[in-house]
mmCIF file of C-alpha atoms and ligand atoms in Angstrom:
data_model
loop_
_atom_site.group_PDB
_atom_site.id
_atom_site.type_symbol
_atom_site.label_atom_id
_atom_site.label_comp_id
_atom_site.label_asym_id
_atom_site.label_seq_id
_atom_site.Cartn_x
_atom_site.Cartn_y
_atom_site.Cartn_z
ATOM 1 C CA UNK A 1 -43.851 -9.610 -45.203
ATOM 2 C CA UNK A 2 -47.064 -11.876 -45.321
ATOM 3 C CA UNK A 3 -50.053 -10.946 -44.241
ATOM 4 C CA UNK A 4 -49.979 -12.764 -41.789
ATOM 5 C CA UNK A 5 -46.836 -12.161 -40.390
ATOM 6 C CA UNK A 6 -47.643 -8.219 -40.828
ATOM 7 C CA UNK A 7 -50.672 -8.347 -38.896
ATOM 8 C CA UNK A 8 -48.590 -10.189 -36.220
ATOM 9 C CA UNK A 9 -45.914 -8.027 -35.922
ATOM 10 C CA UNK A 10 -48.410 -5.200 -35.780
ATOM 11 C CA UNK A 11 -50.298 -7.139 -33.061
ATOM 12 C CA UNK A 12 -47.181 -7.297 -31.133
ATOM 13 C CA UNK A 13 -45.947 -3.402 -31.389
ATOM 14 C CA UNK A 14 -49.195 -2.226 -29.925
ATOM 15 C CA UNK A 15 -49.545 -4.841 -27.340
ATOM 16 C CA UNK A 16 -45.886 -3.340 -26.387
ATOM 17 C CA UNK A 17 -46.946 -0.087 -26.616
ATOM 18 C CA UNK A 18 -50.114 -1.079 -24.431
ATOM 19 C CA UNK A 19 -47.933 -2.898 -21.603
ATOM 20 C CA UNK A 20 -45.061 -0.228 -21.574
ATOM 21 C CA UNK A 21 -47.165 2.288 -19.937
ATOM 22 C CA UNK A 22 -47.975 -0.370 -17.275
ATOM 23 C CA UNK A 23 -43.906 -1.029 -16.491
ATOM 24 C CA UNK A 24 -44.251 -4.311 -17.614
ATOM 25 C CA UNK A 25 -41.471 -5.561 -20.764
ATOM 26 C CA UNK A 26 -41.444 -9.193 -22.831
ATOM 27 C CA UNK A 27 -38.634 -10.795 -21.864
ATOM 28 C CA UNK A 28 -38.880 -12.932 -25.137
ATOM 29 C CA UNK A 29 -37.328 -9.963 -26.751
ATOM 30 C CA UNK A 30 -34.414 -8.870 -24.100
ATOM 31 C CA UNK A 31 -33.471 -12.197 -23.562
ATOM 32 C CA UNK A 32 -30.119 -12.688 -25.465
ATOM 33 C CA UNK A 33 -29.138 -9.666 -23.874
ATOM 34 C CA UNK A 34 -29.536 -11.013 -20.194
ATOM 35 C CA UNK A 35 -28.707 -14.032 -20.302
ATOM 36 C CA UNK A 36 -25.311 -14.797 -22.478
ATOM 37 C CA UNK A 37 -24.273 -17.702 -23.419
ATOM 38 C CA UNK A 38 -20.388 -16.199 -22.434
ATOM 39 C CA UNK A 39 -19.100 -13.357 -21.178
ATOM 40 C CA UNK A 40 -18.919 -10.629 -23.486
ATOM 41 C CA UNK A 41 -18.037 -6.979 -21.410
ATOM 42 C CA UNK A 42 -18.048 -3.859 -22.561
ATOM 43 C CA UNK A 43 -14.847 -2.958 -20.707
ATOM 44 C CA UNK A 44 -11.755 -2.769 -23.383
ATOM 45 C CA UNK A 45 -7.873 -3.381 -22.585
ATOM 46 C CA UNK A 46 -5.867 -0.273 -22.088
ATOM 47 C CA UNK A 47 -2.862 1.084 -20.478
ATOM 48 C CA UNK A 48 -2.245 4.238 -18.658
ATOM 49 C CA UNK A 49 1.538 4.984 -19.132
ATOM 50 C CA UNK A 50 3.165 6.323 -16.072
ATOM 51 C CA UNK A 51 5.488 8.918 -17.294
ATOM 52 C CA UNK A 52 2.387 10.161 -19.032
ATOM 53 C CA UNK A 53 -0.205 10.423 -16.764
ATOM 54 C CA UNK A 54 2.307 11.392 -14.171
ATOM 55 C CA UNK A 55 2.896 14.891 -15.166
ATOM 56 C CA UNK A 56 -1.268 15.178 -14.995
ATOM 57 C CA UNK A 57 -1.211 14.004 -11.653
ATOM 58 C CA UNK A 58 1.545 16.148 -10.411
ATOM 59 C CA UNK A 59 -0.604 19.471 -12.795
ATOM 60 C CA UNK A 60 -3.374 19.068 -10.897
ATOM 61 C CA UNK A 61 -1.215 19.709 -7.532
ATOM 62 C CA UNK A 62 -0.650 22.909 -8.779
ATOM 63 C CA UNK A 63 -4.504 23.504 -9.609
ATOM 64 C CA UNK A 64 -6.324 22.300 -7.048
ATOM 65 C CA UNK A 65 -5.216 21.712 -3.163
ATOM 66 C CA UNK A 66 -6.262 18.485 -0.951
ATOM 67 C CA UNK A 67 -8.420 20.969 1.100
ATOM 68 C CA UNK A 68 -10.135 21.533 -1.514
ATOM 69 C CA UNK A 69 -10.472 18.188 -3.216
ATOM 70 C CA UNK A 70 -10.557 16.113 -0.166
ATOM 71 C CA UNK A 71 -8.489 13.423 -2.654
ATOM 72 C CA UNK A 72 -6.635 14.606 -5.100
ATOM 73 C CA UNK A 73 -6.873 11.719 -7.492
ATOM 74 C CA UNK A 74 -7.286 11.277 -11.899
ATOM 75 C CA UNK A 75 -10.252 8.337 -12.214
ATOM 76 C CA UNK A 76 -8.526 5.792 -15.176
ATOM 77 C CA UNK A 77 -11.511 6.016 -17.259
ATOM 78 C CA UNK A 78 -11.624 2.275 -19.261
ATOM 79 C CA UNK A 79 -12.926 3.898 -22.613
ATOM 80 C CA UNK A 80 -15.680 1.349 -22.561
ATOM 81 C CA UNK A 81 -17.244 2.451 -20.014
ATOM 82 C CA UNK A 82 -16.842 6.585 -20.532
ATOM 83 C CA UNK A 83 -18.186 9.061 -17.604
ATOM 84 C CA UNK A 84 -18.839 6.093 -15.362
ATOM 85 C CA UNK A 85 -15.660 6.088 -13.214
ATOM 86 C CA UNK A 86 -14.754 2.778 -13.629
ATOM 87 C CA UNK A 87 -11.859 0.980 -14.809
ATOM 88 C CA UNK A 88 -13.740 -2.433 -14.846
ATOM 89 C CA UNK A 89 -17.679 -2.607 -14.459
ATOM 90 C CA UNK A 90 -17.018 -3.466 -10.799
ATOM 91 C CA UNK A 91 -14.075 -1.457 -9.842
ATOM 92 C CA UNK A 92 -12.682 2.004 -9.762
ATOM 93 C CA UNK A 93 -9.060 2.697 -9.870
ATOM 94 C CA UNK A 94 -7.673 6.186 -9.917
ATOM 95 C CA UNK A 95 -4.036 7.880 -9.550
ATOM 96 C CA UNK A 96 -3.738 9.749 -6.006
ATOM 97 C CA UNK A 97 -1.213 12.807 -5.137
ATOM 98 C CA UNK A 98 -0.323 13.824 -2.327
ATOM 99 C CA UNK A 99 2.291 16.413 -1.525
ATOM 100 C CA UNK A 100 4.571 17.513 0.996
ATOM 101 C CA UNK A 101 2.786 18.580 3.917
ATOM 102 C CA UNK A 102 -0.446 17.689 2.931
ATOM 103 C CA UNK A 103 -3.359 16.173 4.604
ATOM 104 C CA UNK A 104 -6.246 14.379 3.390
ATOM 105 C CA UNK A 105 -9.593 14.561 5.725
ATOM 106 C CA UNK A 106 -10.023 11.819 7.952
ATOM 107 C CA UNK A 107 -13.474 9.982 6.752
ATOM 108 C CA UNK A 108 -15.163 6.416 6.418
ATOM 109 C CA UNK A 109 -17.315 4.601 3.933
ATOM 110 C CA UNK A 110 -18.514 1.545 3.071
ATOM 111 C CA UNK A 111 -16.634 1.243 -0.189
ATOM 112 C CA UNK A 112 -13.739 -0.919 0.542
ATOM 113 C CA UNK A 113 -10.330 0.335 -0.975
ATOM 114 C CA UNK A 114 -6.634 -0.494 -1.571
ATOM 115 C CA UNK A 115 -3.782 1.328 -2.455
ATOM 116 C CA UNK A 116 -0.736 0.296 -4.346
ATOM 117 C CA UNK A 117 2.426 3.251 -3.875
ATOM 118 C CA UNK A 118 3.928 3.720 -7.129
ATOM 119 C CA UNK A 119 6.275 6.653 -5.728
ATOM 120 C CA UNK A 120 7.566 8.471 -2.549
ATOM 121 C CA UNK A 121 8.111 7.281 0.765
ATOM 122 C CA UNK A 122 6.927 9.888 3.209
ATOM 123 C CA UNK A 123 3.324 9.352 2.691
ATOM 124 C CA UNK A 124 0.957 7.908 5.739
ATOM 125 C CA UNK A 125 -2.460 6.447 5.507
ATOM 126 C CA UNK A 126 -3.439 6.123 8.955
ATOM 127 C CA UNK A 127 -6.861 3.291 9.516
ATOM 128 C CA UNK A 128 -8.818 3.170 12.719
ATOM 129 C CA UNK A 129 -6.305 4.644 14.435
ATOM 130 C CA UNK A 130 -3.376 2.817 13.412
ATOM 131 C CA UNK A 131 -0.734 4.691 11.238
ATOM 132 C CA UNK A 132 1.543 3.354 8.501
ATOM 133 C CA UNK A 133 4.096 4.867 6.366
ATOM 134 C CA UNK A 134 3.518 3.781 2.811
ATOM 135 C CA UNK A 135 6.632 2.784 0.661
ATOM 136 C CA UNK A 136 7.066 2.451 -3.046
ATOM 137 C CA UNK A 137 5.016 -0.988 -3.815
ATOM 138 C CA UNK A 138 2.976 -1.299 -0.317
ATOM 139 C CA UNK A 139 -0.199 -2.355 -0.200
ATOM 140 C CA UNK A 140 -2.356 -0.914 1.456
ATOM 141 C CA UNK A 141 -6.111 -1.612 2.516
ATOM 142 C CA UNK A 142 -8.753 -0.115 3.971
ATOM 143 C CA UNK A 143 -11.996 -1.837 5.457
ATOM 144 C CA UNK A 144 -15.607 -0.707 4.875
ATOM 145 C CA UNK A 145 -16.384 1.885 7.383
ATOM 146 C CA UNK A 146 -13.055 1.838 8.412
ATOM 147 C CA UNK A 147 -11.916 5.728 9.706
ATOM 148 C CA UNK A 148 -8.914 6.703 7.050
ATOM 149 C CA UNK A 149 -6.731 9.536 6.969
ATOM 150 C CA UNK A 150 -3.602 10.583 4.742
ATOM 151 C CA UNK A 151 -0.406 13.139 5.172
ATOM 152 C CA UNK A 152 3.183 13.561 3.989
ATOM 153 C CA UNK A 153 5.583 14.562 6.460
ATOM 154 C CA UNK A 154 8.528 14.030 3.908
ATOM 155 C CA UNK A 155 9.623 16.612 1.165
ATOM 156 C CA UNK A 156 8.903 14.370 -2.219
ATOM 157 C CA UNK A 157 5.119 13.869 -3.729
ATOM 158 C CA UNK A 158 3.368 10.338 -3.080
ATOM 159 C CA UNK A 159 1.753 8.717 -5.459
ATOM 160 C CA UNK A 160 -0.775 5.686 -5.854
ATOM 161 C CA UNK A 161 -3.138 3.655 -7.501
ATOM 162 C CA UNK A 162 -6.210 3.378 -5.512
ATOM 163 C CA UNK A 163 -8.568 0.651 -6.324
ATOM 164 C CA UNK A 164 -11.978 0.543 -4.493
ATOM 165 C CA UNK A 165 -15.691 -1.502 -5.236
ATOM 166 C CA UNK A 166 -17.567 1.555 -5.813
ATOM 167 C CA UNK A 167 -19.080 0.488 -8.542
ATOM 168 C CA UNK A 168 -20.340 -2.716 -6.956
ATOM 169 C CA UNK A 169 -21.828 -0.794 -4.045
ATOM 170 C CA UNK A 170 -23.089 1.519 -6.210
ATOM 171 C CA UNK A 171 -25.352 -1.447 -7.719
ATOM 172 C CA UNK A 172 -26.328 -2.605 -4.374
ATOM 173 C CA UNK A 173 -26.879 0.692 -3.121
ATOM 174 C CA UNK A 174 -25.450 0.352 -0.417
ATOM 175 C CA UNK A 175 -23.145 2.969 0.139
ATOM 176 C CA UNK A 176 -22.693 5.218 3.098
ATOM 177 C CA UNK A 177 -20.063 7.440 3.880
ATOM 178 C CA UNK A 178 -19.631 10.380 6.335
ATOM 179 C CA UNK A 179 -16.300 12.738 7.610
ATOM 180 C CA UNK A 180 -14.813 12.649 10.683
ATOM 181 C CA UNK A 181 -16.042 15.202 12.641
ATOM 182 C CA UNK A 182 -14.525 17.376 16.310
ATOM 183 C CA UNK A 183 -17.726 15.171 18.009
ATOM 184 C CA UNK A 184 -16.882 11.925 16.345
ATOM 185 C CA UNK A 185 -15.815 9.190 18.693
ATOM 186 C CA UNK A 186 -12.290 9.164 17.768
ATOM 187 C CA UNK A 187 -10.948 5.258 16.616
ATOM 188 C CA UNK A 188 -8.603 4.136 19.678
ATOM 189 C CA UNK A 189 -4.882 5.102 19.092
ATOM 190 C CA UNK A 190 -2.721 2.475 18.321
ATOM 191 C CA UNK A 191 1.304 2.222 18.120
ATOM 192 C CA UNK A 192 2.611 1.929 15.101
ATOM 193 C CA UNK A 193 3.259 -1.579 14.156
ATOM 194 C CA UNK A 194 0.529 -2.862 16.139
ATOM 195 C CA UNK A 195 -1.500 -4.918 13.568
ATOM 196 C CA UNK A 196 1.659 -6.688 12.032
ATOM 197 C CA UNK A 197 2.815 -7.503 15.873
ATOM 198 C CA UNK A 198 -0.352 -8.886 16.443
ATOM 199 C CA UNK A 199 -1.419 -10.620 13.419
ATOM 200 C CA UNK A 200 1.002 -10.675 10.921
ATOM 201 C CA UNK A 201 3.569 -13.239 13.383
ATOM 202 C CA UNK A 202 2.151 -16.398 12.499
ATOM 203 C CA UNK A 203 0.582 -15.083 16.175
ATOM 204 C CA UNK A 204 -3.272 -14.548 16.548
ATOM 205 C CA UNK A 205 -4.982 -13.057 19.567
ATOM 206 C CA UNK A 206 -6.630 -16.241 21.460
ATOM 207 C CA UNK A 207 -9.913 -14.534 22.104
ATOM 208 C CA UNK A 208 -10.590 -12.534 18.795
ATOM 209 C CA UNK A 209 -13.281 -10.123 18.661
ATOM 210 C CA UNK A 210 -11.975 -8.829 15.422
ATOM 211 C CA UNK A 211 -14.071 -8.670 12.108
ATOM 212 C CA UNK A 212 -12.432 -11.599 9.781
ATOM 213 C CA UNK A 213 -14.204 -10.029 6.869
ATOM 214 C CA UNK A 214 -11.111 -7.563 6.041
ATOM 215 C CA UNK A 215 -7.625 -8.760 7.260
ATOM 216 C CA UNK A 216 -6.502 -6.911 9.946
ATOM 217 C CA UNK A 217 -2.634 -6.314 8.686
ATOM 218 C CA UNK A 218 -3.599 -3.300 6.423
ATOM 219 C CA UNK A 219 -0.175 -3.027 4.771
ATOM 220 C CA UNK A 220 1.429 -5.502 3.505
ATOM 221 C CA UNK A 221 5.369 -4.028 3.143
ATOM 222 C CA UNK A 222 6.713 -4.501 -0.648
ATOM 223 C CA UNK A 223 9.814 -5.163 1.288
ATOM 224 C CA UNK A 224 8.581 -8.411 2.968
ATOM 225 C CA UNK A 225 6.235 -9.471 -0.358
ATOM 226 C CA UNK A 226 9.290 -9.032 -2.572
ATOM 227 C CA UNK A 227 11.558 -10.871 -0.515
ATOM 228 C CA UNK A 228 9.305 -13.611 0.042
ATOM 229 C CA UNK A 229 8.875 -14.163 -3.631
ATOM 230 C CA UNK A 230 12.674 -14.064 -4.565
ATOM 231 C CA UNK A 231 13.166 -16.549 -1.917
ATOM 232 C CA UNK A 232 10.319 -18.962 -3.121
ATOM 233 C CA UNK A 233 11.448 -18.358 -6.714
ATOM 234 C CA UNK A 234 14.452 -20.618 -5.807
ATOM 235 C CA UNK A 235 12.419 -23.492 -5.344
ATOM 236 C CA UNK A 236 9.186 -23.561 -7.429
ATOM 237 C CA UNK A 237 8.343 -24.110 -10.625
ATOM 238 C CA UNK A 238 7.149 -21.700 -13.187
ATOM 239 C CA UNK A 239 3.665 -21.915 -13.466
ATOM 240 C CA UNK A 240 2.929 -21.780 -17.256
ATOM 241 C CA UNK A 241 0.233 -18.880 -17.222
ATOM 242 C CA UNK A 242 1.418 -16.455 -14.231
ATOM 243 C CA UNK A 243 5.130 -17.079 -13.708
ATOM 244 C CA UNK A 244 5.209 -17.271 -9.662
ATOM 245 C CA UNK A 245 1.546 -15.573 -8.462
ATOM 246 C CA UNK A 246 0.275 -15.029 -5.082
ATOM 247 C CA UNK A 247 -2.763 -13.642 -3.415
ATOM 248 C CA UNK A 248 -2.733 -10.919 -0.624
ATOM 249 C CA UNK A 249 -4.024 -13.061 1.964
ATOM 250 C CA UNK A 250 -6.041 -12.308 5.359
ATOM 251 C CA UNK A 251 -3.891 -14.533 8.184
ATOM 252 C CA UNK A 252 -7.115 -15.122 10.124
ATOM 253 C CA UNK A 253 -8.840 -16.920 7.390
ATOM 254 C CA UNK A 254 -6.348 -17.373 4.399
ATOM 255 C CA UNK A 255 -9.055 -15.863 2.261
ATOM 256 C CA UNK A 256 -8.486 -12.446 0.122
ATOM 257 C CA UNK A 257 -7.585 -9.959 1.965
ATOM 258 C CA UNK A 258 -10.498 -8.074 1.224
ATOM 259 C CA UNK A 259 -13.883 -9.523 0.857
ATOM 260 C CA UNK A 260 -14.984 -7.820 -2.574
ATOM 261 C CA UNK A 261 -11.117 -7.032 -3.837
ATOM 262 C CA UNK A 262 -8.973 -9.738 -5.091
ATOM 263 C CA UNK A 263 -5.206 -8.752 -4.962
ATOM 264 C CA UNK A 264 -2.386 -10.134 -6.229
ATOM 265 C CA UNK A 265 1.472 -10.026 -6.498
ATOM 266 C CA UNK A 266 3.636 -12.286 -9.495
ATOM 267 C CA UNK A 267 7.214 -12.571 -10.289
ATOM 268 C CA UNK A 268 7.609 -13.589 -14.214
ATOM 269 C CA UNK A 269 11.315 -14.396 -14.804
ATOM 270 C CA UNK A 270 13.474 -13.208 -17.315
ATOM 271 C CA UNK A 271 12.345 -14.100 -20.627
ATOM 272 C CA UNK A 272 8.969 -15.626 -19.569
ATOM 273 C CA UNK A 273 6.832 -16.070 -22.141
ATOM 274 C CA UNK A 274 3.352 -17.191 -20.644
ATOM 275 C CA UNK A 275 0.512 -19.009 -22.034
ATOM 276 C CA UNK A 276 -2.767 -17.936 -22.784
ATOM 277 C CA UNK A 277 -5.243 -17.349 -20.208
ATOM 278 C CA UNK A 278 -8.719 -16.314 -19.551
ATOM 279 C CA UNK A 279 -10.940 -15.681 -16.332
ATOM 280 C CA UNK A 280 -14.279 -14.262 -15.103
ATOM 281 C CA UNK A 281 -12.562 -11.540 -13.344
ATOM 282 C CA UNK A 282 -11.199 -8.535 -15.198
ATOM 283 C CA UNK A 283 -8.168 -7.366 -13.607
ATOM 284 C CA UNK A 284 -6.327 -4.850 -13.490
ATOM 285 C CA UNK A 285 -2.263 -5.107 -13.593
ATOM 286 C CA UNK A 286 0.773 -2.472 -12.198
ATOM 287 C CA UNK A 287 4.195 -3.136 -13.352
ATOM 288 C CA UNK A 288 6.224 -2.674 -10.150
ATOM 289 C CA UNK A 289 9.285 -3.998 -11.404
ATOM 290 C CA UNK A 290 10.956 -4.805 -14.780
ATOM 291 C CA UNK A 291 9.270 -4.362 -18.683
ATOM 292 C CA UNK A 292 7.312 -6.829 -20.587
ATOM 293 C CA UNK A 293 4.062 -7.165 -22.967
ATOM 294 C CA UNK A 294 0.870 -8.694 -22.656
ATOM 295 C CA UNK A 295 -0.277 -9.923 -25.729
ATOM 296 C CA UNK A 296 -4.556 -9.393 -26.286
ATOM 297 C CA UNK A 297 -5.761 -10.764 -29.183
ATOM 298 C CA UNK A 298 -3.955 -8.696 -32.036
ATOM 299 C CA UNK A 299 -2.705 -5.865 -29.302
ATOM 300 C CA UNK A 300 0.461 -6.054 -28.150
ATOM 301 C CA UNK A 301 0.285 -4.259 -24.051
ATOM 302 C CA UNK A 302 4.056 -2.685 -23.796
ATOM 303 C CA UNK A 303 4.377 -1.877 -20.173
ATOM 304 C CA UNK A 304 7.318 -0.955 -18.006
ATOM 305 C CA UNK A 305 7.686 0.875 -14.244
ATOM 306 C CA UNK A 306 4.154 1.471 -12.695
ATOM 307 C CA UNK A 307 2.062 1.649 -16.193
ATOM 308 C CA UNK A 308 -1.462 0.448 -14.927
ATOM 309 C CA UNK A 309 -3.151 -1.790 -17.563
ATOM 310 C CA UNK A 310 -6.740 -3.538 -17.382
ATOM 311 C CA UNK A 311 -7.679 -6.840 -18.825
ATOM 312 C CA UNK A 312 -11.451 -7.587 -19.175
ATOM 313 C CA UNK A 313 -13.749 -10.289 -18.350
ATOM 314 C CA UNK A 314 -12.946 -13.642 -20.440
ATOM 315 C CA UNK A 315 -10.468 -12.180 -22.549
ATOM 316 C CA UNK A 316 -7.097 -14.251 -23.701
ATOM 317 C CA UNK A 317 -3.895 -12.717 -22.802
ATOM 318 C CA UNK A 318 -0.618 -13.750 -22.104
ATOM 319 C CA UNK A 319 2.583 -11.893 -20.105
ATOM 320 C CA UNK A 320 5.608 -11.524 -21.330
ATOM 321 C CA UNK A 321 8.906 -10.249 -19.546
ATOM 322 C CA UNK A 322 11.907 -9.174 -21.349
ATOM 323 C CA UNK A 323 15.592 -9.613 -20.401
ATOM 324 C CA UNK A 324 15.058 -8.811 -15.907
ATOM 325 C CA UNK A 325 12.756 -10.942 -13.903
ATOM 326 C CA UNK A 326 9.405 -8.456 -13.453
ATOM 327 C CA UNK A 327 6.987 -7.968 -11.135
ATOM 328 C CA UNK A 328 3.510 -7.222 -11.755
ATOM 329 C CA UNK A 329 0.607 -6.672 -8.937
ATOM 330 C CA UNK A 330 -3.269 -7.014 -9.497
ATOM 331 C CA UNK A 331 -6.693 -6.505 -8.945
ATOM 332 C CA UNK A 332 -9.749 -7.771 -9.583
ATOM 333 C CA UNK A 333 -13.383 -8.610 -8.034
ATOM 334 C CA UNK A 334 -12.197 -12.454 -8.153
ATOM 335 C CA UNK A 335 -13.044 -12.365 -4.290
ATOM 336 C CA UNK A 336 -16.401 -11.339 -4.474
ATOM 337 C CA UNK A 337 -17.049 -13.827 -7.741
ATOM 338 C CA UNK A 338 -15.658 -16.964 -6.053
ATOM 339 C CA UNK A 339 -17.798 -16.317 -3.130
ATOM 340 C CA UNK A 340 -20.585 -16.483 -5.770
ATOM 341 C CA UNK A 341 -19.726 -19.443 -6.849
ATOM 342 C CA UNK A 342 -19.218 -17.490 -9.992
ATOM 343 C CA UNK A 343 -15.747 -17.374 -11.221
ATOM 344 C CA UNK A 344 -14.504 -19.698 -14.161
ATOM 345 C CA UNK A 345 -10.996 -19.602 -15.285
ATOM 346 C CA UNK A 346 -9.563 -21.350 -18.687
ATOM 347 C CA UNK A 347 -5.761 -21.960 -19.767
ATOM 348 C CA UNK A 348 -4.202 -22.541 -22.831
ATOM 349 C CA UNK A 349 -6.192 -21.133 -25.268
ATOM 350 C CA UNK A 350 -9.026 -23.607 -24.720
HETATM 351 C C1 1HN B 401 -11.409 7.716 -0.948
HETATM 352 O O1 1HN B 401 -11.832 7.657 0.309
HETATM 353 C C2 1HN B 401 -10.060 7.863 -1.225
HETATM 354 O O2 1HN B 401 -9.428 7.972 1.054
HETATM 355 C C3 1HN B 401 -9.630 7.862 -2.520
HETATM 356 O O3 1HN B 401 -7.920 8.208 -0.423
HETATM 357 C C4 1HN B 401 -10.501 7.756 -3.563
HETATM 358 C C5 1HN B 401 -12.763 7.582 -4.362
HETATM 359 C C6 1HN B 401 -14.094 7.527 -4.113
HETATM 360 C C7 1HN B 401 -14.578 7.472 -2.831
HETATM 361 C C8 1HN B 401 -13.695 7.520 -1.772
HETATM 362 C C9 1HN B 401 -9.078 8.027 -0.109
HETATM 363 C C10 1HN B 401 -11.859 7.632 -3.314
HETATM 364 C C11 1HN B 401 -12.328 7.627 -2.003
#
């Protein structure tokens, strides 16, 4: 080093040192790590395979009871991000049990969540008062500050992927959360039903006081989605990157269904082989029906029945289904990024 450049440099680390103590940082020398020119996220692909992580889920059943745990639920971990209970850097996602007979406390929070039933049928989840039964490949959604209970009544375990924003509250700081207590104005009962009568018709109250924010039909059956997309299979064409995909949408508005979570539902026929794509968002993906891969670069995503597997931010991938159609639901913050004005999507390989 010149002498120059020496004395510089020194110059510099003690003029750091002497602005440190006063919280004050030079950007000059943080800035490629702020501001970058692409995405690059520290969240890595992975799968959770069911049968695996299944026979966790059901272990911890026998070690610890919903009393106890409140939710009885493994966080998927993305390795990328270790000990900070996320599976993307916005979202959470974790496997939920709940047996027969079981209740989970009644209590709200700010956090907006989803849950997509991988197995059982004799779960309920009830939501401000409203109570649903939730089948293999429901979705199901629950507002922020929306009261929410679960039970089984039936005599088989219920499982699901939850998916909430926690980690994009948590940034905000903006969470609240409290239980339901014997003093708490109770949520007015509803019949069964009620939300999917009302809204979920092509029928809208005329005068609606409701919150538009979160659609108010909080689960949308796997019976009606699936049916919906064999019958439109019959008549569109294949989109080159996702096969057949649709958004969960809110009736009222035709936005997401949720205003942070994106959700999803596709149908990739037999033998699709899809073209490379990329997006802002990264997404997490369920198998609900048939087996495929998702190619990642150099990795090669083998999934089948309910494995969970996340995609990062910006990342080229491309689904492939093997000899059935499959179907394949997803997540991502691609709600909360398009309202940014944020989200950028690229096909092809480009
Ligand atoms: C929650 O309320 C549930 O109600 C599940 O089932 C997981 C994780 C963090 C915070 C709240 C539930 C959750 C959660």
């Amino acid at each position: 080093m010149s002498e120059t450049n020496y004395s510089s440099s020194y110059k510099r680390t003690s003029f750091y040192k002497q602005i440190e103590k006063k919280s004050l940082t030079p950007l000059w020398e943080v800035m490629q790590d702020l501001v970058l020119p692409k995405p690059s996220s520290p969240c890595i692909p992975k799968i959770w395979k069911y049968d695996d992580i299944r026979k966790d889920i059901l272990e911890a059943g026998d070690i610890i009871s919903t009393e106890e745990a409140e939710s009885r639920v493994l966080i998927l971990d993305n390795p990328g991000l270790p000990g900070t209970s996320r599976i993307t850097r916005s979202l959470y996602a974790g496997m939920q049990l709940i047996l027969p007979g079981e209740t989970a406390r009644n209590h709200r929070h700010t956090q907006t969540a989803l849950r997509f039933v991988l197995e059982g049928s004799s779960a309920y989840t009830t939501v401000d008062g409203e109570r649903t039964t939730m089948k293999r490949g429901d979705l199901v959604i629950t507002p922020s500050w929306g009261w929410h209970e679960h039970g089984n009544d039936g005599d088989h375990p219920t499982i699901w992927l939850d998916g909430l924003d926690i980690p994009l509250v948590q940034f905000l700081d903006a969470s609240f959360a409290e239980p339901y207590e014997d003093n708490t104005n109770p949520p007015l009962p509803k019949a069964d039903g009620d939300s999917i009568a009302r809204y979920g018709s092509g029928l809208a109250p005329v005068d609606n006081p409701s919150n538009t924010l979160t659609s108010p039909i909080f689960n949308y059956s796997y019976s009606e989605t699936r049916d919906a997309l064999e019958k439109m299979k019959r008549n569109d064409k294949w989109d080159a990157c996702h096969g057949l995909k649709m958004k969960y949408a809110n009736p009222l508005t035709g936005d997401y269904a949720m205003p942070t979570i994106a959700a999803f539902i596709q149908l990739l026929p037999s033998g699709f082989m899809g073209q490379k794509y990329r997006s802002t968002d990264s997404t997490v993906f369920v198998c609900v029906e048939g087996e495929g891969k998702t190619i990642v670069n150099d990795l090669e995503i083998n999934w089948t029945k309910n494995d969970t597997f996340v995609i990062p931010s910006w990342v080229q991938h491309s689904h492939n289904s093997y000899n059935s159609d499959a179907v394949i639901f997803s997540f991502s913050d691609r709600a909360i990024q398009q309202k940014c004005g944020l989200w950028r999507e690229n096909r092809y390989g480009n």
